[in-house]
Amino acid sequence: MDLEAKLYKEGLFCASFSKRVYAYTIDELLVSLIIFASFFNQFITTNGDIMAIIKLTNSMILYFLILKTIYHTIFIHIYGKTIGKMVARIRAVNIYTLDNPSIKDSFLRALLRNVDEMFFYLGMLYALTNPFVQTIHDKFSKTVIIDD
């Protein structure tokens, strides 16, 4: 059975691109806030020096990527949605089972999502042409985002 027929049979609808952007924005702000809070003392010591803030921010890139990967992997695997997706009322499901993605697929999705961001979100632009509004990280991790 193809994905379209499976979703129709279950009464499920793919989430809109705008809902995905909304959820993405919330998640990015949340993870950024956690990183900022974790390194708050270092930010204070910069005394507003822009170059010092840029250096500090650049030194946090690895922490940021690790936190984002862990955040997305755990939330997508356990709940099928991140906090941003909860607010937007959408969720990720495996295209075969229509259940939460496996830990392996959730991890792959999170990793590819980070890689996609490094390449100017080109994989996310794919969602604009895909009938199921899937991004590249959805396609490779065998997931689709549906209305919850």
mmCIF file of C-alpha atoms in Angstrom:
data_model
loop_
_atom_site.group_PDB
_atom_site.id
_atom_site.type_symbol
_atom_site.label_atom_id
_atom_site.label_comp_id
_atom_site.label_asym_id
_atom_site.label_seq_id
_atom_site.Cartn_x
_atom_site.Cartn_y
_atom_site.Cartn_z
ATOM 1 C CA MET A 1 0.000 0.000 0.000
ATOM 2 C CA ASP A 2 1.416 3.402 -0.888
ATOM 3 C CA LEU A 3 1.825 6.172 1.679
ATOM 4 C CA GLU A 4 -1.012 8.299 0.337
ATOM 5 C CA ALA A 5 -3.494 5.425 0.594
ATOM 6 C CA LYS A 6 -2.217 4.488 4.048
ATOM 7 C CA LEU A 7 -2.615 8.038 5.375
ATOM 8 C CA TYR A 8 -6.063 8.337 3.791
ATOM 9 C CA LYS A 9 -7.173 5.013 5.275
ATOM 10 C CA GLU A 10 -6.112 6.161 8.754
ATOM 11 C CA GLY A 11 -7.626 9.644 8.329
ATOM 12 C CA LEU A 12 -4.222 11.327 8.663
ATOM 13 C CA PHE A 13 -3.072 14.477 6.905
ATOM 14 C CA CYS A 14 0.422 15.729 6.214
ATOM 15 C CA ALA A 15 1.397 18.817 8.184
ATOM 16 C CA SER A 16 1.690 22.030 6.216
ATOM 17 C CA PHE A 17 5.046 23.616 5.503
ATOM 18 C CA SER A 18 4.050 26.641 7.602
ATOM 19 C CA LYS A 19 3.332 24.448 10.641
ATOM 20 C CA ARG A 20 6.725 22.817 10.193
ATOM 21 C CA VAL A 21 8.448 26.205 10.057
ATOM 22 C CA TYR A 22 6.561 27.281 13.189
ATOM 23 C CA ALA A 23 7.643 24.149 15.071
ATOM 24 C CA TYR A 24 11.203 24.510 13.794
ATOM 25 C CA THR A 25 11.405 28.098 15.050
ATOM 26 C CA ILE A 26 10.175 27.133 18.521
ATOM 27 C CA ASP A 27 12.669 24.268 18.753
ATOM 28 C CA GLU A 28 15.583 26.438 17.611
ATOM 29 C CA LEU A 29 14.711 29.134 20.135
ATOM 30 C CA LEU A 30 14.368 26.565 22.905
ATOM 31 C CA VAL A 31 17.713 24.881 22.228
ATOM 32 C CA SER A 32 19.403 28.286 21.861
ATOM 33 C CA LEU A 33 17.933 29.379 25.188
ATOM 34 C CA ILE A 34 19.257 26.242 26.891
ATOM 35 C CA ILE A 35 22.745 26.836 25.461
ATOM 36 C CA PHE A 36 22.626 30.509 26.455
ATOM 37 C CA ALA A 37 21.538 29.624 30.005
ATOM 38 C CA SER A 38 24.270 26.985 30.257
ATOM 39 C CA PHE A 39 26.961 29.462 29.237
ATOM 40 C CA PHE A 40 25.413 32.550 30.822
ATOM 41 C CA ASN A 41 28.463 33.320 32.995
ATOM 42 C CA GLN A 42 30.739 33.277 29.944
ATOM 43 C CA PHE A 43 28.400 35.643 28.091
ATOM 44 C CA ILE A 44 28.473 38.089 31.020
ATOM 45 C CA THR A 45 32.291 38.156 31.011
ATOM 46 C CA THR A 46 32.294 39.413 27.402
ATOM 47 C CA ASN A 47 31.020 42.812 28.635
ATOM 48 C CA GLY A 48 29.107 43.273 25.389
ATOM 49 C CA ASP A 49 32.236 43.002 23.204
ATOM 50 C CA ILE A 50 30.856 41.798 19.873
ATOM 51 C CA MET A 51 34.049 40.003 18.838
ATOM 52 C CA ALA A 52 34.205 38.180 22.181
ATOM 53 C CA ILE A 53 30.556 37.167 21.828
ATOM 54 C CA ILE A 54 31.197 35.862 18.294
ATOM 55 C CA LYS A 55 34.225 33.863 19.479
ATOM 56 C CA LEU A 56 32.246 32.456 22.395
ATOM 57 C CA THR A 57 29.324 31.551 20.151
ATOM 58 C CA ASN A 58 31.637 29.864 17.633
ATOM 59 C CA SER A 59 33.236 27.849 20.443
ATOM 60 C CA MET A 60 29.768 26.495 21.347
ATOM 61 C CA ILE A 61 28.880 25.096 17.928
ATOM 62 C CA LEU A 62 29.737 21.511 18.874
ATOM 63 C CA TYR A 63 27.695 21.729 22.107
ATOM 64 C CA PHE A 64 24.801 23.188 20.153
ATOM 65 C CA LEU A 65 24.870 20.399 17.548
ATOM 66 C CA ILE A 66 25.151 17.680 20.200
ATOM 67 C CA LEU A 67 22.279 19.147 22.235
ATOM 68 C CA LYS A 68 20.082 19.497 19.137
ATOM 69 C CA THR A 69 20.814 15.921 18.083
ATOM 70 C CA ILE A 70 20.023 14.530 21.540
ATOM 71 C CA TYR A 71 16.911 16.711 21.887
ATOM 72 C CA HIS A 72 15.461 15.702 18.519
ATOM 73 C CA THR A 73 16.411 12.032 18.819
ATOM 74 C CA ILE A 74 14.852 11.550 22.251
ATOM 75 C CA PHE A 75 11.692 13.571 21.705
ATOM 76 C CA ILE A 76 10.964 12.171 18.229
ATOM 77 C CA HIS A 77 11.580 8.592 19.364
ATOM 78 C CA ILE A 78 9.581 8.770 22.611
ATOM 79 C CA TYR A 79 6.780 11.183 21.718
ATOM 80 C CA GLY A 80 6.943 11.450 17.932
ATOM 81 C CA LYS A 81 7.287 15.184 18.418
ATOM 82 C CA THR A 82 9.520 17.846 19.866
ATOM 83 C CA ILE A 83 8.218 20.674 22.028
ATOM 84 C CA GLY A 84 7.896 22.831 18.898
ATOM 85 C CA LYS A 85 5.876 20.113 17.203
ATOM 86 C CA MET A 86 3.707 19.773 20.330
ATOM 87 C CA VAL A 87 2.871 23.484 20.152
ATOM 88 C CA ALA A 88 2.238 23.293 16.389
ATOM 89 C CA ARG A 89 0.159 20.117 16.883
ATOM 90 C CA ILE A 90 2.145 17.991 14.446
ATOM 91 C CA ARG A 91 4.160 14.795 14.845
ATOM 92 C CA ALA A 92 6.641 12.564 13.068
ATOM 93 C CA VAL A 93 5.646 9.018 12.214
ATOM 94 C CA ASN A 94 7.347 6.122 10.473
ATOM 95 C CA ILE A 95 5.963 5.771 6.942
ATOM 96 C CA TYR A 96 5.487 2.008 7.311
ATOM 97 C CA THR A 97 4.012 1.695 10.808
ATOM 98 C CA LEU A 98 2.563 5.209 11.279
ATOM 99 C CA ASP A 99 4.001 4.991 14.800
ATOM 100 C CA ASN A 100 6.864 6.887 16.429
ATOM 101 C CA PRO A 101 10.143 6.400 14.568
ATOM 102 C CA SER A 102 12.675 3.925 15.953
ATOM 103 C CA ILE A 103 15.643 5.244 17.931
ATOM 104 C CA LYS A 104 17.879 4.575 14.907
ATOM 105 C CA ASP A 105 15.590 6.469 12.522
ATOM 106 C CA SER A 106 15.144 9.295 15.055
ATOM 107 C CA PHE A 107 18.924 9.627 15.416
ATOM 108 C CA LEU A 108 19.449 9.532 11.648
ATOM 109 C CA ARG A 109 16.742 12.168 11.217
ATOM 110 C CA ALA A 110 18.371 14.436 13.821
ATOM 111 C CA LEU A 111 21.832 14.063 12.293
ATOM 112 C CA LEU A 112 20.640 14.733 8.761
ATOM 113 C CA ARG A 113 18.642 17.708 9.995
ATOM 114 C CA ASN A 114 21.841 19.232 11.395
ATOM 115 C CA VAL A 115 23.747 18.516 8.178
ATOM 116 C CA ASP A 116 20.938 20.074 6.160
ATOM 117 C CA GLU A 117 21.167 23.268 8.192
ATOM 118 C CA MET A 118 24.875 23.483 7.381
ATOM 119 C CA PHE A 119 24.040 23.411 3.666
ATOM 120 C CA PHE A 120 21.638 26.345 3.635
ATOM 121 C CA TYR A 121 18.516 24.270 4.328
ATOM 122 C CA LEU A 122 18.485 22.847 0.809
ATOM 123 C CA GLY A 123 17.038 19.573 2.115
ATOM 124 C CA MET A 124 14.180 21.464 3.681
ATOM 125 C CA LEU A 125 13.414 23.176 0.386
ATOM 126 C CA TYR A 126 12.733 19.694 -0.968
ATOM 127 C CA ALA A 127 9.581 19.721 1.184
ATOM 128 C CA LEU A 128 8.142 22.443 -1.026
ATOM 129 C CA THR A 129 8.105 20.050 -3.989
ATOM 130 C CA ASN A 130 7.311 16.814 -2.164
ATOM 131 C CA PRO A 131 3.619 15.801 -2.066
ATOM 132 C CA PHE A 132 3.996 14.645 1.558
ATOM 133 C CA VAL A 133 5.922 17.803 2.577
ATOM 134 C CA GLN A 134 8.907 15.598 3.428
ATOM 135 C CA THR A 135 12.352 17.081 3.836
ATOM 136 C CA ILE A 136 15.501 15.178 2.937
ATOM 137 C CA HIS A 137 15.951 14.161 6.586
ATOM 138 C CA ASP A 138 12.373 12.817 6.587
ATOM 139 C CA LYS A 139 12.934 10.903 3.368
ATOM 140 C CA PHE A 140 16.123 9.155 4.548
ATOM 141 C CA SER A 141 14.750 8.405 8.016
ATOM 142 C CA LYS A 142 11.485 7.036 6.565
ATOM 143 C CA THR A 143 9.283 9.558 8.354
ATOM 144 C CA VAL A 144 6.474 11.905 7.465
ATOM 145 C CA ILE A 145 5.118 14.785 9.554
ATOM 146 C CA ILE A 146 1.372 14.650 10.126
ATOM 147 C CA ASP A 147 -1.217 16.798 11.855
ATOM 148 C CA ASP A 148 -1.705 15.605 15.409
#
